[in-house]
Tab-separated table of C-alpha atoms in Angstrom:
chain	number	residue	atom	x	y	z
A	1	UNK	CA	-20.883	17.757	-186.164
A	2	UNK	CA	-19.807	19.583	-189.099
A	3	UNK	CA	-16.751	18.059	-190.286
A	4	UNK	CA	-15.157	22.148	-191.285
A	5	UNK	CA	-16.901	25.301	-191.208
A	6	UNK	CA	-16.132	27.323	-194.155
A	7	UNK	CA	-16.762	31.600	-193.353
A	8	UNK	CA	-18.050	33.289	-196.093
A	9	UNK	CA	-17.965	37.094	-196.173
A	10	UNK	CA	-21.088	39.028	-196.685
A	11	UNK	CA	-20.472	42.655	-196.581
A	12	UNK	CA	-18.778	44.874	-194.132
A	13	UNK	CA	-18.582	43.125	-190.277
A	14	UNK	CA	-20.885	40.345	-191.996
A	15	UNK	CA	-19.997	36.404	-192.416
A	16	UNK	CA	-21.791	33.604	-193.384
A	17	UNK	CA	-20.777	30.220	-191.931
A	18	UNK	CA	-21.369	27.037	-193.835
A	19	UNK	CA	-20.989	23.540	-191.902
A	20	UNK	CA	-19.390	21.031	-193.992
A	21	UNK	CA	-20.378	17.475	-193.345
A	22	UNK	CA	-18.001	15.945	-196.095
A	23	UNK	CA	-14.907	17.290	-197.862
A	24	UNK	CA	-15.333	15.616	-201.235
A	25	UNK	CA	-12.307	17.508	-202.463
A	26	UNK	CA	-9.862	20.322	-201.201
A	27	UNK	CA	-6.974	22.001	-203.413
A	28	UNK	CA	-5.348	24.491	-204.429
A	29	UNK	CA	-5.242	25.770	-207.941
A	30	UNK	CA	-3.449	28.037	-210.350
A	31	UNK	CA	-5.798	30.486	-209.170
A	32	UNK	CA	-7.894	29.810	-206.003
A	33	UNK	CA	-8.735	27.662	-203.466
A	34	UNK	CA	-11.514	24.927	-204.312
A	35	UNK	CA	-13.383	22.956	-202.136
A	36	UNK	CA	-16.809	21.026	-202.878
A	37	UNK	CA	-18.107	19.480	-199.909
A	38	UNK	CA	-21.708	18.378	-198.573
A	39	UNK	CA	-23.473	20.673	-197.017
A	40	UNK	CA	-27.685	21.510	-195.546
A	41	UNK	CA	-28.139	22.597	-199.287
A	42	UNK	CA	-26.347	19.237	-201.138
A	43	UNK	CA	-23.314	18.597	-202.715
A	44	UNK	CA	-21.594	22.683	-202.743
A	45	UNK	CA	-18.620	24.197	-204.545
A	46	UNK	CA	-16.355	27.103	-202.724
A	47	UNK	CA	-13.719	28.937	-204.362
A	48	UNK	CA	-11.500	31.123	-201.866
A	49	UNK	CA	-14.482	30.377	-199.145
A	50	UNK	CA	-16.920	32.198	-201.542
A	51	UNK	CA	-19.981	29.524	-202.124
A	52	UNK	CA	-20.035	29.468	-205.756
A	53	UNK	CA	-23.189	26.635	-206.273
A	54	UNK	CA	-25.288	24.529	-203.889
A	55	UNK	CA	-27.206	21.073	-205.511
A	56	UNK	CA	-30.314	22.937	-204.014
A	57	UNK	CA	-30.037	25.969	-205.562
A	58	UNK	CA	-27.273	25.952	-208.912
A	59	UNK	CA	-30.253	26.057	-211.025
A	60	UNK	CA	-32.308	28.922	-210.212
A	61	UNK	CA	-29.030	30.683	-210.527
A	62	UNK	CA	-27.953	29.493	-213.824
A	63	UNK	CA	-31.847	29.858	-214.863
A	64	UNK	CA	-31.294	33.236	-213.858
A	65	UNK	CA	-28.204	33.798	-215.319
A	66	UNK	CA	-28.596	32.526	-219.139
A	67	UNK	CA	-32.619	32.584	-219.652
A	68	UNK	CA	-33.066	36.759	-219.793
A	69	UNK	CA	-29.805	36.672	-221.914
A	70	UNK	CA	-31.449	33.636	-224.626
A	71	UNK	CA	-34.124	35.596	-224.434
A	72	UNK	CA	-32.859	39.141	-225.186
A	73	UNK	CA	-31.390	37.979	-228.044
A	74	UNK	CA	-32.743	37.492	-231.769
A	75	UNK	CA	-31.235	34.499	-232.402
A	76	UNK	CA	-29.375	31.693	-229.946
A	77	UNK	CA	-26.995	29.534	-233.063
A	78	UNK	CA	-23.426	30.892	-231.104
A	79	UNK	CA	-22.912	31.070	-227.494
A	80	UNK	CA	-19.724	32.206	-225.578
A	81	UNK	CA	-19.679	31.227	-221.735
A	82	UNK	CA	-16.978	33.125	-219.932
A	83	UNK	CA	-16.472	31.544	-216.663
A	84	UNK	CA	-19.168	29.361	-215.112
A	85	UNK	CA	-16.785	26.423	-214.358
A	86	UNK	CA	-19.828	24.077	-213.560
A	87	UNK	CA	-20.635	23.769	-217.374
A	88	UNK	CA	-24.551	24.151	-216.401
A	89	UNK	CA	-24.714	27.438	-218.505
A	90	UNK	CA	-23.002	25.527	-221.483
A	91	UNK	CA	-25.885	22.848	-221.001
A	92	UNK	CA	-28.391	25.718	-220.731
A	93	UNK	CA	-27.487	27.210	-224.308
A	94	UNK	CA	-27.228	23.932	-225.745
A	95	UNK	CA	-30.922	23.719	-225.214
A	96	UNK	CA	-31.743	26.811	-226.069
A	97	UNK	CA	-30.638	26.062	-229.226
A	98	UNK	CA	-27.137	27.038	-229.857
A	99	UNK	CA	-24.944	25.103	-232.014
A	100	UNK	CA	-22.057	26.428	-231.295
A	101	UNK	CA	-20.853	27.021	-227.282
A	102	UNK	CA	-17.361	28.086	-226.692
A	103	UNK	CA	-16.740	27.925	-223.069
A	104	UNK	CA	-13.508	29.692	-222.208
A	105	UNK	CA	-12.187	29.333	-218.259
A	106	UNK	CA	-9.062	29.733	-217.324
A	107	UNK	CA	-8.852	27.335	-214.500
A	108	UNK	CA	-8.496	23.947	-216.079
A	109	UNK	CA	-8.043	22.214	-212.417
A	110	UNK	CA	-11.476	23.837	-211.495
A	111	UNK	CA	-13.429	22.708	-214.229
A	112	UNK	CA	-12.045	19.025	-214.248
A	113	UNK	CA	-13.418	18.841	-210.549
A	114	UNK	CA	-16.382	19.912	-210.808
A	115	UNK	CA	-17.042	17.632	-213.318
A	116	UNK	CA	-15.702	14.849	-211.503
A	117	UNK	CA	-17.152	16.000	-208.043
A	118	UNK	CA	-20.719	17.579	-208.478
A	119	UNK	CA	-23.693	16.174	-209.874
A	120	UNK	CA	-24.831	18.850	-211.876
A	121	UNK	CA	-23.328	20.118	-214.958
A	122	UNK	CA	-20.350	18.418	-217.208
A	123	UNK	CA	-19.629	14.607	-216.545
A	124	UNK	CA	-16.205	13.635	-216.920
A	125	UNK	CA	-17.533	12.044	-220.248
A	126	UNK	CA	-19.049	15.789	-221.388
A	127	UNK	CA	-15.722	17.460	-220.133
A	128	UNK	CA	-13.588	15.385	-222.000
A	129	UNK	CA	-15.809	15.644	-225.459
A	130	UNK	CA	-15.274	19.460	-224.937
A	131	UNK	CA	-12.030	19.263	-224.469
A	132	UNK	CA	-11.831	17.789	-228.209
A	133	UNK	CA	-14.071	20.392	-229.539
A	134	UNK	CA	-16.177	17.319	-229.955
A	135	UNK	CA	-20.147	18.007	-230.366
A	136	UNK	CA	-21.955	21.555	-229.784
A	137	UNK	CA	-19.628	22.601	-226.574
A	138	UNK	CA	-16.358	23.787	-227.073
A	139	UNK	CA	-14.223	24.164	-224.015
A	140	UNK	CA	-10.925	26.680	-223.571
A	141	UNK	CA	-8.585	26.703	-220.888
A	142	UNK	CA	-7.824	30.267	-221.575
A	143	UNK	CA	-7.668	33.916	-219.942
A	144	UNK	CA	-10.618	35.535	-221.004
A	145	UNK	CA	-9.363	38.755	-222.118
A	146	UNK	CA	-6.869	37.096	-224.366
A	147	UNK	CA	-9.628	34.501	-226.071
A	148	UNK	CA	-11.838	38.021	-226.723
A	149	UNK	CA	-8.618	39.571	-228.483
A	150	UNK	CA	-8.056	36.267	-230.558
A	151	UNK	CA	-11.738	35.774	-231.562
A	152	UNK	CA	-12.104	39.370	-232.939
A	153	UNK	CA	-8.972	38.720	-234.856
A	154	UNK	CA	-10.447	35.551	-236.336
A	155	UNK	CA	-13.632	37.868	-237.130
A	156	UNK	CA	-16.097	35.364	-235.034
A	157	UNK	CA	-18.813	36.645	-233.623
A	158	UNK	CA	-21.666	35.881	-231.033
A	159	UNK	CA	-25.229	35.900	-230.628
A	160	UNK	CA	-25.142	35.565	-226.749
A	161	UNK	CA	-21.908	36.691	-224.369
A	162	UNK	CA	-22.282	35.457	-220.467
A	163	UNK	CA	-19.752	36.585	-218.398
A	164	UNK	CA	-20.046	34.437	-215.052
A	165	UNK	CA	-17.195	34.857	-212.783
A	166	UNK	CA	-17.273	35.249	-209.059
A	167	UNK	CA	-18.186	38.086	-207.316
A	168	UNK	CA	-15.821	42.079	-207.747
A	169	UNK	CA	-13.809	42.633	-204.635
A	170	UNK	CA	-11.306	44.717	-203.276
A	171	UNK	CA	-8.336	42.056	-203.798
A	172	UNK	CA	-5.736	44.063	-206.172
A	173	UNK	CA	-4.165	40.421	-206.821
A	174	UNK	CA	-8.011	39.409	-208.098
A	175	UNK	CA	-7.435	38.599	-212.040
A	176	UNK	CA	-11.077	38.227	-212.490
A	177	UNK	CA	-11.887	41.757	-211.504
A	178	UNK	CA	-10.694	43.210	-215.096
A	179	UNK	CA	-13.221	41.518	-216.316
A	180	UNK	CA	-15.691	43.156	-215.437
A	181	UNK	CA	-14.989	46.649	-216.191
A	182	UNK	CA	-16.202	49.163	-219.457
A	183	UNK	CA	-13.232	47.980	-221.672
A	184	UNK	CA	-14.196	44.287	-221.270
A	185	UNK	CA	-17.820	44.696	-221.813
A	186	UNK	CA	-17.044	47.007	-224.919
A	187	UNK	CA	-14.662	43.813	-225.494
A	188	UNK	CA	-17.554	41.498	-225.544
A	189	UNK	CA	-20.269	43.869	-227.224
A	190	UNK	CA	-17.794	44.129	-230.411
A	191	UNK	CA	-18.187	40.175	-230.979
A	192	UNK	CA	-21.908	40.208	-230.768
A	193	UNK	CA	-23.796	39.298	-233.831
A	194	UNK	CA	-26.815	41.837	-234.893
A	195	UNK	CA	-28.996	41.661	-232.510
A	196	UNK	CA	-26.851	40.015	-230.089
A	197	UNK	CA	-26.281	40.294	-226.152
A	198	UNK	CA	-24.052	40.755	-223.677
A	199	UNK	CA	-24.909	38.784	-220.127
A	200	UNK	CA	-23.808	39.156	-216.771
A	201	UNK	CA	-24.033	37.965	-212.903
A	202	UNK	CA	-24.349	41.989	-211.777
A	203	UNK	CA	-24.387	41.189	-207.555
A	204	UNK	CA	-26.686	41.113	-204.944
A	205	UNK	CA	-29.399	43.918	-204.920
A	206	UNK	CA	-29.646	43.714	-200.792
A	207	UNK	CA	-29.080	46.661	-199.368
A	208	UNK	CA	-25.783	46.261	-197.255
A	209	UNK	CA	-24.062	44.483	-200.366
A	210	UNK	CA	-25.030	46.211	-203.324
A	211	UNK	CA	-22.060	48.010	-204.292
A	212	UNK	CA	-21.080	45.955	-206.842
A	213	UNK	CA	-24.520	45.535	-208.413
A	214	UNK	CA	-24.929	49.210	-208.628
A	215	UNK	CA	-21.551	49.699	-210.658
A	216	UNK	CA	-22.355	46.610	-213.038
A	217	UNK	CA	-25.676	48.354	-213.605
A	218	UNK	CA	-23.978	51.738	-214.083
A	219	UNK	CA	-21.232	50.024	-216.764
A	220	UNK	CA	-24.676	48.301	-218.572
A	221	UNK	CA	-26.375	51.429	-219.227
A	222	UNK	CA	-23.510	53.617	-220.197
A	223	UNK	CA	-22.477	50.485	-222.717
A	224	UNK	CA	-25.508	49.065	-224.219
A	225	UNK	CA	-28.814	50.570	-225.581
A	226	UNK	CA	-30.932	48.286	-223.510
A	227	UNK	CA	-30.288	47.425	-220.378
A	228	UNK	CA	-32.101	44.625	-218.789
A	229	UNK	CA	-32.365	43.678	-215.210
A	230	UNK	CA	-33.385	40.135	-213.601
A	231	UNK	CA	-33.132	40.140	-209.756
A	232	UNK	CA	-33.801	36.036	-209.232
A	233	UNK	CA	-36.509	35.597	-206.371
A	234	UNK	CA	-35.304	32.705	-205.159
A	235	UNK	CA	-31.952	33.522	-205.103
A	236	UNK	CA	-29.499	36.414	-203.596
A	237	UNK	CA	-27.885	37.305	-206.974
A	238	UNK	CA	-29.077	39.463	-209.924
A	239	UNK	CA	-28.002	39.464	-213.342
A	240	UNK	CA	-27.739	41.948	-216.077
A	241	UNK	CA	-28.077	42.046	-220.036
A	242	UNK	CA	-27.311	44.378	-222.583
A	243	UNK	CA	-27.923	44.718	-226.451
A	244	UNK	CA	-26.674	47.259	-228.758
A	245	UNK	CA	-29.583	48.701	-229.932
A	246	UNK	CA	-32.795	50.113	-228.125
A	247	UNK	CA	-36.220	48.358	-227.243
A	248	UNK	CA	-39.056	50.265	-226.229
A	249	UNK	CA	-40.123	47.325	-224.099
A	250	UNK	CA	-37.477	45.022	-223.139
A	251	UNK	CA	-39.296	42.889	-220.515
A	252	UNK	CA	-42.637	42.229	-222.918
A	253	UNK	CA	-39.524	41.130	-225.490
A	254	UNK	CA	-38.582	38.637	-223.244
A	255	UNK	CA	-41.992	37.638	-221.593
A	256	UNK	CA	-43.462	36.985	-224.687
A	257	UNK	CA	-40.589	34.811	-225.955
A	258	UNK	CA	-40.586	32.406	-223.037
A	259	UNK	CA	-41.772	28.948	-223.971
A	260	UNK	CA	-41.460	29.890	-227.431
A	261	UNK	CA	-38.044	30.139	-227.847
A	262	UNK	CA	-36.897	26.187	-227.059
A	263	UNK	CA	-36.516	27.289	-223.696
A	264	UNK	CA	-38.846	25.588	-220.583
A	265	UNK	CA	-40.201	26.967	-217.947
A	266	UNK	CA	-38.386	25.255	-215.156
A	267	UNK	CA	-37.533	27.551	-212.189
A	268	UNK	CA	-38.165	31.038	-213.769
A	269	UNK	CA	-41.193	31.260	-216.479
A	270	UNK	CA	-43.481	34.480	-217.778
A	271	UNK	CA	-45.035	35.797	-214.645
A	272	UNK	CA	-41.231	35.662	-213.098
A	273	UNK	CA	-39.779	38.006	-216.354
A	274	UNK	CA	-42.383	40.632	-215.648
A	275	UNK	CA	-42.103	40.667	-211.586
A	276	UNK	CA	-38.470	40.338	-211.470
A	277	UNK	CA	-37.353	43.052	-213.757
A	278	UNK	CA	-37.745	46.443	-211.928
A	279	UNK	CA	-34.204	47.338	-210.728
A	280	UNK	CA	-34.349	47.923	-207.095
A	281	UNK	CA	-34.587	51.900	-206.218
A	282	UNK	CA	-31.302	52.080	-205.162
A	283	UNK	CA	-30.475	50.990	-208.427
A	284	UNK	CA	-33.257	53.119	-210.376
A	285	UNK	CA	-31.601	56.264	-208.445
A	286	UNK	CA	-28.200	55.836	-209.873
């Protein structure tokens, strides 16, 4: 017997129930509710009943997430991870290359859990390094839009910007929402180095919960020059990434690069790229 049963919504008149068989840890933030528990697909962070990452399947989405975005760009030395409180993304850059990862969240409570709680991304011993600013990873208890203001103030600048938060809802009360919207992006796109990218978790391309996916991919091609499009096969999410300027042939770009570029082939490789890239129709339409 499940020891809770945590209901997920899905779309309109649609839920998703998960059965817990182990709290690990329940609280109450700053900002949200967290709870990682065990459930059919491992150990499994929630925030406000939203399934943020399963053991089974957190890296095919952070594959997804960071690889089209590593790729995309012309060069992977400074990374800027907004959100993503695992710390797998920050991991995933490292590797890629970067030298440099500044990983802003604003939920310090969130981010010391999972490192404590899951097994995948910081340890306690990474978290507290980043706290320091000690090694490659950098990490920020800070809002977002504010760290954005500060940086371009300082004159820093990117060569890869992931914005990873959870899903856009309806919630007026939802802080993460602005962060998603034209200003923010133009936000992000004004720290990019040349030849730089901006990254994205866009939504879910099914049909009957799209709605968000087809605004983030309206806000991409109004903002950027090149607008990329990875819908993960093994996943329900897609993701989104921009540059500045335009390339004739985006997905070859990025096809060509993987394996090449520091980055392995571990959940999502060449043949992946190229079949995973069309933007649904309903997207295609817009």
């Amino acid at each position: 017997m499940a020891q809770r049963v945590i209901v997920e919504p899905m779309g309109a008149g649609l839920t998703r129930n998960w059965d817990v068989e182990e709290v690990l840890f329940e609280g109450r933030t700053a900002f949200q509710n967290v709870l990682i528990g065990r459930t059919a697909q491992g150990i499994s962070l929630f925030c406000d009943d939203e399934r943020q990452s399963t053991e089974l399947s957190q890296l095919v989405y952070h594959e997804a997430l960071m690889i089209p975005s590593l790729l995309l760009a012309d060069r992977v030395e400074r990374v800027l991870i907004i959100g993503s409180s695992e710390g797998v993304a920050s991991e995933l850059a490292v590797a890629a290359g970067a030298e440099v990862v500044d990983h802003v969240d604003i939920d310090a409570e969130a981010v010391r859990v999972c490192a404590e709680y899951l097994p995948y991304g910081y340890t306690l011993e990474d978290l507290a390094l980043a706290e320091k600013g000690e090694g490659k990873i950098r990490v920020h208890y800070r809002d977002g839009w504010e760290f954005l203001a500060e940086a371009r103030e300082r004159g820093d600048s990117y060569d890869v910007v992931v914005i990873d938060l959870p899903d856009e809802n309806d919630d007026p009360e939802a802080q993460h929402n602005r962060l998603y919207g034209n200003d923010f992006l133009a936000r992000c796109a004004a720290l990019l180095a040349e030849g730089g990218v901006v990254g994205c978790q866009g939504g879910c391309p099914t049909l009957w919960r799209n709605q968000t996916l087809i605004t983030s991919w309206r806000r991409f091609t109004e903002s950027f020059g090149t607008a990329l499009y990875y819908g993960s096969d093994e996943h329900e999410w897609a993701f989104l990434s921009g540059r500045a300027d335009v390339l004739i042939d985006p997905v070859a770009f990025v096809a060509e690069k993987i394996g090449k570029a520091g980055i392995g082939e571990s959940t999502l490789d060449e043949d992946a790229l190229r079949a995973n890239t069309v933007p649904p129709i309903s997207l295609r339409k817009q």
